[in-house]
mmCIF file of C-alpha atoms in Angstrom:
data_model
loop_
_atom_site.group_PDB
_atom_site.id
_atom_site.type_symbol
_atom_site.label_atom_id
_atom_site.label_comp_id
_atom_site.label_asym_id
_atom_site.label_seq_id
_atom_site.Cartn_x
_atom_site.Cartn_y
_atom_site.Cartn_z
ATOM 1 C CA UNK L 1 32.190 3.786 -13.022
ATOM 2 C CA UNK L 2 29.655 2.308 -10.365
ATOM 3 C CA UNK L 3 27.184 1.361 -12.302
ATOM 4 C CA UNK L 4 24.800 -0.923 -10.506
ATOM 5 C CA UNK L 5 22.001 -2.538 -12.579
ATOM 6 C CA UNK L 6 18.819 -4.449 -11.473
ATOM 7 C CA UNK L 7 16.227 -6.689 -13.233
ATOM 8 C CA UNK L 8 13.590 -6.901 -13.952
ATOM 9 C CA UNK L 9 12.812 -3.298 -14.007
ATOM 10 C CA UNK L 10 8.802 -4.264 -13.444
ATOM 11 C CA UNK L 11 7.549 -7.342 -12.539
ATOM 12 C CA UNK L 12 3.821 -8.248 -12.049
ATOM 13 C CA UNK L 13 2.939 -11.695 -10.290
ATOM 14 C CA UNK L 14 -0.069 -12.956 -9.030
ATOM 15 C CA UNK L 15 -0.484 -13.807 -5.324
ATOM 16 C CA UNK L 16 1.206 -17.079 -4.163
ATOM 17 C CA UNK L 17 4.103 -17.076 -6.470
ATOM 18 C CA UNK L 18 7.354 -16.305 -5.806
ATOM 19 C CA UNK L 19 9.659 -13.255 -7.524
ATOM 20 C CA UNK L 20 13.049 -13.156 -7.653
ATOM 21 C CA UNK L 21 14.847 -9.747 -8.381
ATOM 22 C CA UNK L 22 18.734 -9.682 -9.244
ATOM 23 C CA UNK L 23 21.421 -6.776 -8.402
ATOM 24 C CA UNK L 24 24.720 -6.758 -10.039
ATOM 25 C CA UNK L 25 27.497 -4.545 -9.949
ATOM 26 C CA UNK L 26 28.837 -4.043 -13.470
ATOM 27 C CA UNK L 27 32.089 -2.235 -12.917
ATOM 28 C CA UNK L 28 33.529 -2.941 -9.310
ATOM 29 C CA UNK L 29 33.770 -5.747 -6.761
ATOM 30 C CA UNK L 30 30.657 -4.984 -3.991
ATOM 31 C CA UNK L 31 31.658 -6.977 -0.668
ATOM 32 C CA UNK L 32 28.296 -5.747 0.978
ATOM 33 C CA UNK L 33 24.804 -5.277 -0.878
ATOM 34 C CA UNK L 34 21.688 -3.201 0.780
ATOM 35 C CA UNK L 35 18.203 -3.881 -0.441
ATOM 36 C CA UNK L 36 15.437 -1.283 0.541
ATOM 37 C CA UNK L 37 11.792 -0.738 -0.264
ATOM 38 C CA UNK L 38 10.059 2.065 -0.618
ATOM 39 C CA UNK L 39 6.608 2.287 -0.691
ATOM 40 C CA UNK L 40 4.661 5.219 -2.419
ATOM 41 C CA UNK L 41 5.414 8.948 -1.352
ATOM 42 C CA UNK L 42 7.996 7.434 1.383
ATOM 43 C CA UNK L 43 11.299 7.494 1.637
ATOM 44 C CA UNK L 44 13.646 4.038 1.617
ATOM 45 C CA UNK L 45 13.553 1.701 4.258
ATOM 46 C CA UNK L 46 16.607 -1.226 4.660
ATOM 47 C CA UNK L 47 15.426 -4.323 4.869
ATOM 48 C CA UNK L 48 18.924 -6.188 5.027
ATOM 49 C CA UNK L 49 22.532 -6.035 4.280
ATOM 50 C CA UNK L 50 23.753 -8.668 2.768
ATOM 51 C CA UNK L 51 28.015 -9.777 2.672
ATOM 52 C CA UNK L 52 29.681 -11.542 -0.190
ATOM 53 C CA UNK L 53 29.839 -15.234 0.975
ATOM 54 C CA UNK L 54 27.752 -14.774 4.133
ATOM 55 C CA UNK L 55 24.384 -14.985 5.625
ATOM 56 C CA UNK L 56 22.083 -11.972 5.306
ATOM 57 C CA UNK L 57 21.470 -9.150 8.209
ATOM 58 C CA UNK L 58 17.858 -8.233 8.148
ATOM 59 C CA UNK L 59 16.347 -5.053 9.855
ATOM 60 C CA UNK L 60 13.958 -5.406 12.270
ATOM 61 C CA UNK L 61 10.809 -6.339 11.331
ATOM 62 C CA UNK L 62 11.924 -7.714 8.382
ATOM 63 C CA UNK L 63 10.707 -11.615 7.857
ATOM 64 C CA UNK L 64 13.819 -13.256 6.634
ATOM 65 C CA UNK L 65 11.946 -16.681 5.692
ATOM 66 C CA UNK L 66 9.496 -14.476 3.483
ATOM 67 C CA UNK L 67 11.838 -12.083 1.948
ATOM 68 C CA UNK L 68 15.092 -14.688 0.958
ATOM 69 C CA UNK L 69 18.823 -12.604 -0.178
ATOM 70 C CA UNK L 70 21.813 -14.944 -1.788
ATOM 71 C CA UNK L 71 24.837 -12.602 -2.346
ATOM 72 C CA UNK L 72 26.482 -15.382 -3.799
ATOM 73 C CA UNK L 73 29.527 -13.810 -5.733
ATOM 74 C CA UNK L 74 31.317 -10.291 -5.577
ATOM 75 C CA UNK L 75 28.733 -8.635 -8.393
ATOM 76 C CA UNK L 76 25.429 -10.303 -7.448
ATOM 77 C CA UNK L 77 23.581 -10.256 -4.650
ATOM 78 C CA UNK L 78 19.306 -11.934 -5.377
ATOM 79 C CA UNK L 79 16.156 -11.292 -3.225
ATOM 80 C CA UNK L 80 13.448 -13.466 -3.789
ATOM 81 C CA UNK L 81 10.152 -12.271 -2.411
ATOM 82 C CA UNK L 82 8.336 -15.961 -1.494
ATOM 83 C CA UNK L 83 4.409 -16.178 -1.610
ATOM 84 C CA UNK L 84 4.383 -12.938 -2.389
ATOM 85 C CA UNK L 85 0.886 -11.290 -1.248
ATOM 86 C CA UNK L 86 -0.622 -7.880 -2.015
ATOM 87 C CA UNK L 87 0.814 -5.778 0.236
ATOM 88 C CA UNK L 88 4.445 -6.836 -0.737
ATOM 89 C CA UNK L 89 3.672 -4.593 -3.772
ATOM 90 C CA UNK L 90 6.065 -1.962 -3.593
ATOM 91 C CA UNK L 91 9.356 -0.553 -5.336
ATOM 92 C CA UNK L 92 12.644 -2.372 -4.300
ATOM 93 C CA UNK L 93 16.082 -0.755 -4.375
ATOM 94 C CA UNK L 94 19.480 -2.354 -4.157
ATOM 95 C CA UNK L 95 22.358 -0.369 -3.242
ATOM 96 C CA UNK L 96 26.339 -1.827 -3.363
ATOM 97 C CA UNK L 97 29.566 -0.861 -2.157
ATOM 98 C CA UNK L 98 33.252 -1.537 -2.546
ATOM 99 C CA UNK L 99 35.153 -2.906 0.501
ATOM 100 C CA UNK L 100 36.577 0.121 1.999
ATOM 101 C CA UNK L 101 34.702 2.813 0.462
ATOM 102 C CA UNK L 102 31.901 4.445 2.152
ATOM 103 C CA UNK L 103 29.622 4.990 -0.482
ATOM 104 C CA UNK L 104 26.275 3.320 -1.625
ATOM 105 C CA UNK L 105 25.575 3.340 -5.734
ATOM 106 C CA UNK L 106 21.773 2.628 -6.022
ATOM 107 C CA UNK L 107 20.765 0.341 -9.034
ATOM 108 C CA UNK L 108 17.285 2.249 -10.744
ATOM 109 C CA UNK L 109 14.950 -0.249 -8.724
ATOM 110 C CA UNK L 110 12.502 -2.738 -9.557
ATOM 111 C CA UNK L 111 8.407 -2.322 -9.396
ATOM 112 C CA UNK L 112 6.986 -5.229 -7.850
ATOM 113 C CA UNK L 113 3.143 -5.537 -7.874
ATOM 114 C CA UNK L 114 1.148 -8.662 -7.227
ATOM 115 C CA UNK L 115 -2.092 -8.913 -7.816
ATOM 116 C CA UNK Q 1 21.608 5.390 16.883
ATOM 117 C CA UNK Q 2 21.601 7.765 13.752
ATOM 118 C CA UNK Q 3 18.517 9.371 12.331
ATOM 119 C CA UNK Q 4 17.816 12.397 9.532
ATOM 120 C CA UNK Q 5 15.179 15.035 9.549
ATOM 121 C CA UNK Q 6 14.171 17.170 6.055
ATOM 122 C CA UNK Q 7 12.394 20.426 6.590
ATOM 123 C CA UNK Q 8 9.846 20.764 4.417
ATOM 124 C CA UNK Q 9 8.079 17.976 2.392
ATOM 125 C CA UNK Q 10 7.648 19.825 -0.280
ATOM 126 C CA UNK Q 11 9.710 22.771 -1.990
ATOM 127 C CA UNK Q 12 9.082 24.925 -4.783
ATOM 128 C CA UNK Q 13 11.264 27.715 -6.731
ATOM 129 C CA UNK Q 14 11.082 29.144 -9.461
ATOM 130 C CA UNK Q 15 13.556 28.892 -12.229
ATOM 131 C CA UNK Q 16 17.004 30.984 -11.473
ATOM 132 C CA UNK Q 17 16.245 31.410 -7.862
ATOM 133 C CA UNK Q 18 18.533 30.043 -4.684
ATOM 134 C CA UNK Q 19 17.228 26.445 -3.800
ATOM 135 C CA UNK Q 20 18.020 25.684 -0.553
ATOM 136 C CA UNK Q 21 17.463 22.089 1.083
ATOM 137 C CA UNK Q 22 17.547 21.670 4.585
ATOM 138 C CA UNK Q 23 18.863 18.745 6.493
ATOM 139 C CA UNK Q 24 19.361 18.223 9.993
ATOM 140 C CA UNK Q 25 21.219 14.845 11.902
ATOM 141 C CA UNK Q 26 21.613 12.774 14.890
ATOM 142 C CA UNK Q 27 24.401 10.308 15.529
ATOM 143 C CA UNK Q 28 26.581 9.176 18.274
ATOM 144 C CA UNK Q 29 29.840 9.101 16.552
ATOM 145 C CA UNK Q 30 31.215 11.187 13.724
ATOM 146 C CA UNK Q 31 28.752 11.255 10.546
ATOM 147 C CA UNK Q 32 28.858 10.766 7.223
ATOM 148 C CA UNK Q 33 26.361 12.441 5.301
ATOM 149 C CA UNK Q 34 25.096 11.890 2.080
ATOM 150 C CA UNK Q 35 22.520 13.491 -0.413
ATOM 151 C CA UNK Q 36 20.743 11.400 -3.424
ATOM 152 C CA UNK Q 37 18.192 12.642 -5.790
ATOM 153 C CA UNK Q 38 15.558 10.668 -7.474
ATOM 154 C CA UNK Q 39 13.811 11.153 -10.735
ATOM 155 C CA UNK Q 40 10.391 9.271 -10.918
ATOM 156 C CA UNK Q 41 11.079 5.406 -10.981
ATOM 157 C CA UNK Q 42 14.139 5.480 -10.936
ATOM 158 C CA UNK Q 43 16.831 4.405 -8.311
ATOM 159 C CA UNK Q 44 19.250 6.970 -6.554
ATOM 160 C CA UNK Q 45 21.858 8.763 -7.312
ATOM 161 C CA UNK Q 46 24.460 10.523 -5.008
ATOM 162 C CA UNK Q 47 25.162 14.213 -5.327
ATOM 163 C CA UNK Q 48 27.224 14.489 -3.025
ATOM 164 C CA UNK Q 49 28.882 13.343 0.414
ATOM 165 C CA UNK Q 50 30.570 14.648 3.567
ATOM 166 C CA UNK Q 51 33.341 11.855 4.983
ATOM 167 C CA UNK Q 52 34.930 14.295 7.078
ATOM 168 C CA UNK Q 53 37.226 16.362 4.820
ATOM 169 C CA UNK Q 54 36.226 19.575 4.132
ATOM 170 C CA UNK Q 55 32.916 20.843 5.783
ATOM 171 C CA UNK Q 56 31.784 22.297 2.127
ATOM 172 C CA UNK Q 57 31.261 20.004 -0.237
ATOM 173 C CA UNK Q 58 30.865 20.519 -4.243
ATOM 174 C CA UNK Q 59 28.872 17.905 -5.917
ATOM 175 C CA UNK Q 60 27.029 17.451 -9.411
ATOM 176 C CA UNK Q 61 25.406 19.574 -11.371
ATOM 177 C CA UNK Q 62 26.132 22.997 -9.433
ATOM 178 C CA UNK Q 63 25.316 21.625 -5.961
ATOM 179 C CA UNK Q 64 26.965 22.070 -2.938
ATOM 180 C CA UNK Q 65 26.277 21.038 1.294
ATOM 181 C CA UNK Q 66 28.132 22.638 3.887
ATOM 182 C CA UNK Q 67 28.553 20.347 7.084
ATOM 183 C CA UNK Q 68 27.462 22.269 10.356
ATOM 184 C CA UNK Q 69 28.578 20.417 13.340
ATOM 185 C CA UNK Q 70 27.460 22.926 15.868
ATOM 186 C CA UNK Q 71 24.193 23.020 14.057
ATOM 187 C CA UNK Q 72 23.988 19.506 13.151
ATOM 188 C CA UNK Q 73 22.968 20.605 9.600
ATOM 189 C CA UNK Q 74 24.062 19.630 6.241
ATOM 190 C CA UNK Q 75 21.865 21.687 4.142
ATOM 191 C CA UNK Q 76 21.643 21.365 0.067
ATOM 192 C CA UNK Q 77 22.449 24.825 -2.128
ATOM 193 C CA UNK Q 78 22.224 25.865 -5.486
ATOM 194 C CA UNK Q 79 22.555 29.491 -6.627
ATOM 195 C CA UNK Q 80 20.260 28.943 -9.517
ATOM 196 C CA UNK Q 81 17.485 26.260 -9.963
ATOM 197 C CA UNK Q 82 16.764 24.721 -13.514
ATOM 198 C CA UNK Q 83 13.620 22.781 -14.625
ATOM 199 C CA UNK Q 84 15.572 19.836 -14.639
ATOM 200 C CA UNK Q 85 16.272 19.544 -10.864
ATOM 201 C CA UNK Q 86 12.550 18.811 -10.406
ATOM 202 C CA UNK Q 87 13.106 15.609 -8.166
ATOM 203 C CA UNK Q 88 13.045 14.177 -4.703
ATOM 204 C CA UNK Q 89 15.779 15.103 -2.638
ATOM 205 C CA UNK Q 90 16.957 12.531 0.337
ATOM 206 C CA UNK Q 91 19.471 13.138 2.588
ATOM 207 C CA UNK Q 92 21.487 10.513 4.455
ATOM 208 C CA UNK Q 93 23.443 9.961 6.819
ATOM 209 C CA UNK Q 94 25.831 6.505 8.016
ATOM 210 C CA UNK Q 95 28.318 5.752 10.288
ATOM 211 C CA UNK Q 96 31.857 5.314 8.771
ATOM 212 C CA UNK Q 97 34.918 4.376 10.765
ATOM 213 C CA UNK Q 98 36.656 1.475 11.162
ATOM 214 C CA UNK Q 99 33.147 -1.163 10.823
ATOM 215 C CA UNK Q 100 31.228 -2.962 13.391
ATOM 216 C CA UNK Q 101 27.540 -3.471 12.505
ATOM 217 C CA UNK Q 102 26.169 -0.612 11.671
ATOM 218 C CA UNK Q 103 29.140 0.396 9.311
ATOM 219 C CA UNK Q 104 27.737 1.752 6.224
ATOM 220 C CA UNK Q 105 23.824 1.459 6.963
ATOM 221 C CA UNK Q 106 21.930 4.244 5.305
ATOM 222 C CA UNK Q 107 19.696 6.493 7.641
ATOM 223 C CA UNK Q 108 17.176 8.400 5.031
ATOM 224 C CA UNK Q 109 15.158 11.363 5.710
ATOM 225 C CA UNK Q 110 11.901 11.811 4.831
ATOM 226 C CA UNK Q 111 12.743 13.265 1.202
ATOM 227 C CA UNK Q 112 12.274 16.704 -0.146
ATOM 228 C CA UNK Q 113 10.403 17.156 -3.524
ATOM 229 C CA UNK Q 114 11.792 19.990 -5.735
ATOM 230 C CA UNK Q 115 9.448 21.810 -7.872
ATOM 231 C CA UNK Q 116 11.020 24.237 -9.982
ATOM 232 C CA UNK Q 117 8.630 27.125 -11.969
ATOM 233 C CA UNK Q 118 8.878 28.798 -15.304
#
């Protein structure tokens, strides 16, 4: 159980366009979603947690208008990277957990690179 | 405010030998402390986790963390490395409880890369 999947698994966009990556939960009920980045050789980095029903929480430093997150049921939860640029290139990871439970399942991440 | 230091960047054994992991926190309130490994574009996937039950925890595929309060360590074992744990190793940590807003934000450290030898 706690299988958390994302797609697409690789995306390549040019600059300008927008990219929207989905994580689902495919066995449990996730009341919070995490979405991270990690760029090459470093570790993860949150950007935001995001709630079933509710507005995102993004980290500091972390432009909310740029980087958009819908967790709009119990099992999905979106981020859309707007005009994406360049230097948005990087691998994103989305983590969820069950209400109560104080673990994080990672989904296998998606590789974003815009050229 | 939480944060997670990994000694050593990089580690290498050799097949069969001890592979020890070290991890070292720093939170304000009670910890709970977490190690993932990675495989090469891939996502995460937790080996284990301390929640505040027993201080030694068993997790997948033979490895084990023993919580060190007085130390502030939770360092990764296995008694004998195989070619498959060649990976990155991150350690974790959150704060648990009862909620408020940091409940359940992950604090990664740097990450470890295993190297195991013939």
């Amino acid at each position: 159980g706690a299988v958390v999947s994302q797609h697409p698994s690789r995306v390549i966009c040019k600059s300008g366009t927008s990219v929207k990556i989905e994580c689902r939960s495919l066995d449990f009920q996730a009341t919070t979603m995490f979405w991270y980045r990690q760029f090459p050789k470093q570790s993860l980095m949150l950007m935001a947690t995001s709630n079933e029903g509710s507005k995102a929480t993004y980290e500091q430093g972390v432009e909310k208008d740029k980087f958009l997150i819908n967790h709009a049921s119990l099992t999905l939860s979106t981020l859309t990277v707007t005009s994406a640029h360049p230097e948005d290139s990087s691998f994103y990871i989305c983590s969820a957990r069950r209400q109560g439970i104080d673990t994080q399942y990672f989904g296998p991440g998606t590789r974003l690179t815009v050229l | 405010a939480q944060s997670v230091t990994q000694l050593g960047s990089h580690v290498s054994v050799s097949e069969g030998a001890l592979v020890l992991l070290r991890c070292n926190y720093s939170s304000s309130v009670p910890p709970y402390l977490f190690w993932y490994v990675q495989y090469p574009n891939q996502g995460l996937q937790l080996l284990l986790k301390y929640t505040s039950a027993a201080t030694l925890v068993k997790g997948i595929n033979g490895f084990e963390a023993e919580f060190k309060k007085s130390e502030t360590s939770f360092h990764l074992t296995k008694p004998s490395a195989h070619m498959s744990d060649a990976a990155e190793y991150f350690c974790a940590v959150s704060v648990g409880g009862a909620g408020g807003t940091s409940y359940g934000k992950l604090t990664f450290g740097q990450g470890t890369i295993l190297t195991v030898h013939p």
